[in-house]
Amino acid sequence: MDMWETAASGPPTTLRKPRFVVVLLALLLLVGCLVYEDRGDRGAAQRSPGVTREIPLRVAKDGGRTLAFVPVSIEGTGPFMFALDTGASMSVVDDDVADRAGLELTGERRVVSGILDAGQVPVARVERWQLGGLGLDPAAVAIIDLGPPSGGDGIQGLIGSDVLSGFGSITVHYDEGVLEIHAP
């Protein structure tokens, strides 16, 4: 006879497992998830395994160049239009955007290089930022003058591989105007 049976008079009867045990286990699991999310790990909490997020994407063609822009909010300001740049090892924020968002320089300088030049640039730390509503982990970003917007469509920043690689994989649908972020 196992622990779920009783020895009442007559043949043993099987009792159902108490529902409160199942409810209690579910409640403990839920509380554990809430505590984990409350620790400030905003990006990881939103990248649940098996979940695919769709971010609106604006594709701009200029001559022979094609750029994919995504909306990025920084420290509660924006959204700003950032170009996806898988070739950038570090994400970049335009210096005007950094001023508007109230980013403070860390005092650190990092070497960045482009097609034409290389140089040291100041670094700031972003604590709260979102890619199309998807929370990103805090990160260091390079602060660079990306130049004046041409016709209001200037680049206000770059989302580099330092951020994008954290998602495991992404898919850019140029024709549909969608960035799919696949959770690892």
PDB file of C-alpha atoms in Angstrom:
ATOM      1  CA  MET A   1       0.000   0.000   0.000  1.00  0.00           C
ATOM      2  CA  ASP A   2       1.497   3.360  -0.909  1.00  0.00           C
ATOM      3  CA  MET A   3       1.113   6.639   0.964  1.00  0.00           C
ATOM      4  CA  TRP A   4      -1.867   7.714  -1.145  1.00  0.00           C
ATOM      5  CA  GLU A   5      -4.030   4.794  -0.024  1.00  0.00           C
ATOM      6  CA  THR A   6      -5.874   4.425   3.241  1.00  0.00           C
ATOM      7  CA  ALA A   7      -6.740   1.292   5.200  1.00  0.00           C
ATOM      8  CA  ALA A   8     -10.371   2.056   5.942  1.00  0.00           C
ATOM      9  CA  SER A   9     -12.765  -0.806   6.505  1.00  0.00           C
ATOM     10  CA  GLY A  10     -13.251  -2.680   3.307  1.00  0.00           C
ATOM     11  CA  PRO A  11     -11.018  -2.592   0.261  1.00  0.00           C
ATOM     12  CA  PRO A  12      -8.397   0.192   0.096  1.00  0.00           C
ATOM     13  CA  THR A  13      -9.420   3.331  -1.777  1.00  0.00           C
ATOM     14  CA  THR A  14      -7.023   5.522  -3.682  1.00  0.00           C
ATOM     15  CA  LEU A  15      -7.004   9.192  -2.699  1.00  0.00           C
ATOM     16  CA  ARG A  16      -6.166  11.848  -5.297  1.00  0.00           C
ATOM     17  CA  LYS A  17      -2.949  13.733  -4.734  1.00  0.00           C
ATOM     18  CA  PRO A  18      -3.820  16.906  -2.906  1.00  0.00           C
ATOM     19  CA  ARG A  19      -4.291  19.771  -5.369  1.00  0.00           C
ATOM     20  CA  PHE A  20      -2.778  22.214  -2.937  1.00  0.00           C
ATOM     21  CA  VAL A  21       0.634  20.538  -3.444  1.00  0.00           C
ATOM     22  CA  VAL A  22       0.456  21.195  -7.182  1.00  0.00           C
ATOM     23  CA  VAL A  23      -0.756  24.761  -6.606  1.00  0.00           C
ATOM     24  CA  LEU A  24       1.976  25.331  -4.023  1.00  0.00           C
ATOM     25  CA  LEU A  25       4.690  24.111  -6.414  1.00  0.00           C
ATOM     26  CA  ALA A  26       3.344  26.331  -9.214  1.00  0.00           C
ATOM     27  CA  LEU A  27       3.259  29.313  -6.843  1.00  0.00           C
ATOM     28  CA  LEU A  28       6.854  28.727  -5.721  1.00  0.00           C
ATOM     29  CA  LEU A  29       7.975  28.503  -9.348  1.00  0.00           C
ATOM     30  CA  LEU A  30       6.176  31.763 -10.179  1.00  0.00           C
ATOM     31  CA  VAL A  31       7.678  33.569  -7.175  1.00  0.00           C
ATOM     32  CA  GLY A  32      11.140  32.329  -8.182  1.00  0.00           C
ATOM     33  CA  CYS A  33      10.660  33.726 -11.681  1.00  0.00           C
ATOM     34  CA  LEU A  34       9.497  37.081 -10.318  1.00  0.00           C
ATOM     35  CA  VAL A  35      12.484  37.324  -7.978  1.00  0.00           C
ATOM     36  CA  TYR A  36      14.839  36.431 -10.848  1.00  0.00           C
ATOM     37  CA  GLU A  37      13.341  39.103 -13.115  1.00  0.00           C
ATOM     38  CA  ASP A  38      13.373  41.692 -10.324  1.00  0.00           C
ATOM     39  CA  ARG A  39      17.160  41.433 -10.014  1.00  0.00           C
ATOM     40  CA  GLY A  40      17.525  43.872 -12.869  1.00  0.00           C
ATOM     41  CA  ASP A  41      18.379  41.341 -15.587  1.00  0.00           C
ATOM     42  CA  ARG A  42      15.978  42.992 -18.031  1.00  0.00           C
ATOM     43  CA  GLY A  43      17.400  41.579 -21.231  1.00  0.00           C
ATOM     44  CA  ALA A  44      17.631  37.951 -20.136  1.00  0.00           C
ATOM     45  CA  ALA A  45      14.131  38.008 -18.660  1.00  0.00           C
ATOM     46  CA  GLN A  46      12.737  38.940 -22.062  1.00  0.00           C
ATOM     47  CA  ARG A  47      14.773  36.370 -24.009  1.00  0.00           C
ATOM     48  CA  SER A  48      12.985  33.222 -22.927  1.00  0.00           C
ATOM     49  CA  PRO A  49      14.041  30.022 -24.702  1.00  0.00           C
ATOM     50  CA  GLY A  50      12.041  29.347 -27.829  1.00  0.00           C
ATOM     51  CA  VAL A  51      10.535  32.831 -28.049  1.00  0.00           C
ATOM     52  CA  THR A  52      10.894  34.867 -31.242  1.00  0.00           C
ATOM     53  CA  ARG A  53      10.398  38.633 -31.007  1.00  0.00           C
ATOM     54  CA  GLU A  54       9.630  40.794 -34.023  1.00  0.00           C
ATOM     55  CA  ILE A  55      11.033  44.315 -34.101  1.00  0.00           C
ATOM     56  CA  PRO A  56       9.918  46.841 -36.732  1.00  0.00           C
ATOM     57  CA  LEU A  57      12.652  47.573 -39.240  1.00  0.00           C
ATOM     58  CA  ARG A  58      13.009  50.478 -41.648  1.00  0.00           C
ATOM     59  CA  VAL A  59      15.104  49.804 -44.716  1.00  0.00           C
ATOM     60  CA  ALA A  60      16.767  52.809 -46.370  1.00  0.00           C
ATOM     61  CA  LYS A  61      18.516  52.645 -49.717  1.00  0.00           C
ATOM     62  CA  ASP A  62      20.927  55.387 -50.621  1.00  0.00           C
ATOM     63  CA  GLY A  63      22.770  54.891 -53.888  1.00  0.00           C
ATOM     64  CA  GLY A  64      24.401  51.491 -53.614  1.00  0.00           C
ATOM     65  CA  ARG A  65      24.004  51.274 -49.818  1.00  0.00           C
ATOM     66  CA  THR A  66      21.219  49.525 -47.957  1.00  0.00           C
ATOM     67  CA  LEU A  67      20.805  50.248 -44.253  1.00  0.00           C
ATOM     68  CA  ALA A  68      18.437  48.569 -41.810  1.00  0.00           C
ATOM     69  CA  PHE A  69      17.236  50.858 -39.002  1.00  0.00           C
ATOM     70  CA  VAL A  70      15.576  49.817 -35.740  1.00  0.00           C
ATOM     71  CA  PRO A  71      14.003  51.996 -33.025  1.00  0.00           C
ATOM     72  CA  VAL A  72      16.115  52.242 -29.865  1.00  0.00           C
ATOM     73  CA  SER A  73      15.114  54.020 -26.649  1.00  0.00           C
ATOM     74  CA  ILE A  74      17.823  55.058 -24.203  1.00  0.00           C
ATOM     75  CA  GLU A  75      17.242  55.903 -20.541  1.00  0.00           C
ATOM     76  CA  GLY A  76      13.573  56.627 -21.285  1.00  0.00           C
ATOM     77  CA  THR A  77      14.207  58.924 -24.262  1.00  0.00           C
ATOM     78  CA  GLY A  78      13.652  58.286 -27.926  1.00  0.00           C
ATOM     79  CA  PRO A  79      13.094  56.202 -29.881  1.00  0.00           C
ATOM     80  CA  PHE A  80      16.139  56.918 -32.008  1.00  0.00           C
ATOM     81  CA  MET A  81      16.917  55.279 -35.323  1.00  0.00           C
ATOM     82  CA  PHE A  82      19.920  52.970 -34.995  1.00  0.00           C
ATOM     83  CA  ALA A  83      21.435  51.070 -37.908  1.00  0.00           C
ATOM     84  CA  LEU A  84      22.075  47.348 -37.491  1.00  0.00           C
ATOM     85  CA  ASP A  85      25.807  46.797 -37.907  1.00  0.00           C
ATOM     86  CA  THR A  86      26.987  43.236 -37.394  1.00  0.00           C
ATOM     87  CA  GLY A  87      30.504  44.366 -38.346  1.00  0.00           C
ATOM     88  CA  ALA A  88      30.707  46.752 -35.387  1.00  0.00           C
ATOM     89  CA  SER A  89      32.187  45.052 -32.349  1.00  0.00           C
ATOM     90  CA  MET A  90      30.842  47.822 -30.100  1.00  0.00           C
ATOM     91  CA  SER A  91      27.525  49.647 -30.283  1.00  0.00           C
ATOM     92  CA  VAL A  92      27.694  53.380 -30.950  1.00  0.00           C
ATOM     93  CA  VAL A  93      25.543  56.312 -29.838  1.00  0.00           C
ATOM     94  CA  ASP A  94      25.695  59.673 -31.612  1.00  0.00           C
ATOM     95  CA  ASP A  95      27.003  62.398 -29.288  1.00  0.00           C
ATOM     96  CA  ASP A  96      23.794  64.487 -29.659  1.00  0.00           C
ATOM     97  CA  VAL A  97      21.675  61.464 -28.712  1.00  0.00           C
ATOM     98  CA  ALA A  98      23.959  60.762 -25.732  1.00  0.00           C
ATOM     99  CA  ASP A  99      23.420  64.360 -24.546  1.00  0.00           C
ATOM    100  CA  ARG A 100      19.628  64.103 -24.959  1.00  0.00           C
ATOM    101  CA  ALA A 101      19.556  60.797 -23.047  1.00  0.00           C
ATOM    102  CA  GLY A 102      21.776  62.182 -20.278  1.00  0.00           C
ATOM    103  CA  LEU A 103      24.519  59.586 -20.719  1.00  0.00           C
ATOM    104  CA  GLU A 104      27.628  60.266 -18.689  1.00  0.00           C
ATOM    105  CA  LEU A 105      31.087  59.425 -19.990  1.00  0.00           C
ATOM    106  CA  THR A 106      32.984  56.794 -18.020  1.00  0.00           C
ATOM    107  CA  GLY A 107      36.389  58.411 -18.628  1.00  0.00           C
ATOM    108  CA  GLU A 108      37.470  55.385 -20.620  1.00  0.00           C
ATOM    109  CA  ARG A 109      38.459  55.681 -24.282  1.00  0.00           C
ATOM    110  CA  ARG A 110      38.424  52.818 -26.775  1.00  0.00           C
ATOM    111  CA  VAL A 111      39.963  52.384 -30.186  1.00  0.00           C
ATOM    112  CA  VAL A 112      37.433  52.082 -32.991  1.00  0.00           C
ATOM    113  CA  SER A 113      38.197  51.739 -36.651  1.00  0.00           C
ATOM    114  CA  GLY A 114      36.202  52.254 -39.785  1.00  0.00           C
ATOM    115  CA  ILE A 115      36.798  52.047 -43.484  1.00  0.00           C
ATOM    116  CA  LEU A 116      38.693  55.325 -43.626  1.00  0.00           C
ATOM    117  CA  ASP A 117      40.146  55.898 -40.200  1.00  0.00           C
ATOM    118  CA  ALA A 118      40.809  54.666 -36.687  1.00  0.00           C
ATOM    119  CA  GLY A 119      40.839  56.589 -33.443  1.00  0.00           C
ATOM    120  CA  GLN A 120      40.070  56.617 -29.766  1.00  0.00           C
ATOM    121  CA  VAL A 121      36.576  57.586 -28.718  1.00  0.00           C
ATOM    122  CA  PRO A 122      34.914  58.218 -25.363  1.00  0.00           C
ATOM    123  CA  VAL A 123      32.757  55.545 -23.746  1.00  0.00           C
ATOM    124  CA  ALA A 124      29.494  55.861 -21.810  1.00  0.00           C
ATOM    125  CA  ARG A 125      27.445  53.276 -19.934  1.00  0.00           C
ATOM    126  CA  VAL A 126      23.800  52.704 -20.839  1.00  0.00           C
ATOM    127  CA  GLU A 127      21.816  51.213 -17.974  1.00  0.00           C
ATOM    128  CA  ARG A 128      18.314  51.194 -19.499  1.00  0.00           C
ATOM    129  CA  TRP A 129      17.720  50.769 -23.199  1.00  0.00           C
ATOM    130  CA  GLN A 130      15.310  49.008 -25.471  1.00  0.00           C
ATOM    131  CA  LEU A 131      15.411  47.712 -29.004  1.00  0.00           C
ATOM    132  CA  GLY A 132      11.857  48.153 -30.301  1.00  0.00           C
ATOM    133  CA  GLY A 133      10.406  47.525 -26.842  1.00  0.00           C
ATOM    134  CA  LEU A 134      12.738  44.604 -26.052  1.00  0.00           C
ATOM    135  CA  GLY A 135      14.851  45.381 -22.990  1.00  0.00           C
ATOM    136  CA  LEU A 136      18.608  45.164 -23.484  1.00  0.00           C
ATOM    137  CA  ASP A 137      21.248  44.417 -20.896  1.00  0.00           C
ATOM    138  CA  PRO A 138      23.275  47.375 -19.592  1.00  0.00           C
ATOM    139  CA  ALA A 139      26.324  47.987 -21.775  1.00  0.00           C
ATOM    140  CA  ALA A 140      29.232  50.256 -22.604  1.00  0.00           C
ATOM    141  CA  VAL A 141      28.806  52.198 -25.854  1.00  0.00           C
ATOM    142  CA  ALA A 142      31.137  54.345 -27.922  1.00  0.00           C
ATOM    143  CA  ILE A 143      30.126  57.999 -28.237  1.00  0.00           C
ATOM    144  CA  ILE A 144      30.827  59.359 -31.712  1.00  0.00           C
ATOM    145  CA  ASP A 145      29.676  62.340 -33.749  1.00  0.00           C
ATOM    146  CA  LEU A 146      27.897  60.505 -36.546  1.00  0.00           C
ATOM    147  CA  GLY A 147      27.313  63.728 -38.440  1.00  0.00           C
ATOM    148  CA  PRO A 148      24.280  65.806 -39.142  1.00  0.00           C
ATOM    149  CA  PRO A 149      21.132  64.031 -40.230  1.00  0.00           C
ATOM    150  CA  SER A 150      20.633  64.264 -43.960  1.00  0.00           C
ATOM    151  CA  GLY A 151      16.975  65.064 -44.548  1.00  0.00           C
ATOM    152  CA  GLY A 152      16.074  63.899 -41.045  1.00  0.00           C
ATOM    153  CA  ASP A 153      17.174  60.337 -41.802  1.00  0.00           C
ATOM    154  CA  GLY A 154      20.616  60.403 -40.240  1.00  0.00           C
ATOM    155  CA  ILE A 155      22.104  57.575 -38.244  1.00  0.00           C
ATOM    156  CA  GLN A 156      21.622  58.179 -34.528  1.00  0.00           C
ATOM    157  CA  GLY A 157      23.536  55.102 -33.462  1.00  0.00           C
ATOM    158  CA  LEU A 158      24.653  51.609 -34.346  1.00  0.00           C
ATOM    159  CA  ILE A 159      23.556  48.341 -32.757  1.00  0.00           C
ATOM    160  CA  GLY A 160      26.682  46.215 -33.017  1.00  0.00           C
ATOM    161  CA  SER A 161      27.556  42.582 -32.582  1.00  0.00           C
ATOM    162  CA  ASP A 162      28.200  43.180 -28.868  1.00  0.00           C
ATOM    163  CA  VAL A 163      24.403  43.425 -28.449  1.00  0.00           C
ATOM    164  CA  LEU A 164      23.172  41.282 -31.338  1.00  0.00           C
ATOM    165  CA  SER A 165      25.338  38.261 -30.459  1.00  0.00           C
ATOM    166  CA  GLY A 166      23.580  38.027 -27.098  1.00  0.00           C
ATOM    167  CA  PHE A 167      20.416  36.882 -28.849  1.00  0.00           C
ATOM    168  CA  GLY A 168      21.941  33.750 -30.377  1.00  0.00           C
ATOM    169  CA  SER A 169      20.568  34.462 -33.835  1.00  0.00           C
ATOM    170  CA  ILE A 170      18.671  37.153 -35.667  1.00  0.00           C
ATOM    171  CA  THR A 171      16.924  37.263 -39.034  1.00  0.00           C
ATOM    172  CA  VAL A 172      16.573  40.460 -41.039  1.00  0.00           C
ATOM    173  CA  HIS A 173      13.557  40.459 -43.350  1.00  0.00           C
ATOM    174  CA  TYR A 174      14.324  43.420 -45.602  1.00  0.00           C
ATOM    175  CA  ASP A 175      11.177  43.037 -47.740  1.00  0.00           C
ATOM    176  CA  GLU A 176       8.799  42.702 -44.788  1.00  0.00           C
ATOM    177  CA  GLY A 177      10.518  45.345 -42.647  1.00  0.00           C
ATOM    178  CA  VAL A 178      10.996  43.028 -39.672  1.00  0.00           C
ATOM    179  CA  LEU A 179      13.928  42.046 -37.477  1.00  0.00           C
ATOM    180  CA  GLU A 180      13.330  38.641 -35.878  1.00  0.00           C
ATOM    181  CA  ILE A 181      15.209  37.986 -32.677  1.00  0.00           C
ATOM    182  CA  HIS A 182      15.387  34.306 -31.815  1.00  0.00           C
ATOM    183  CA  ALA A 183      15.987  33.500 -28.178  1.00  0.00           C
ATOM    184  CA  PRO A 184      18.837  31.058 -27.567  1.00  0.00           C
TER     185      PRO A 184
END
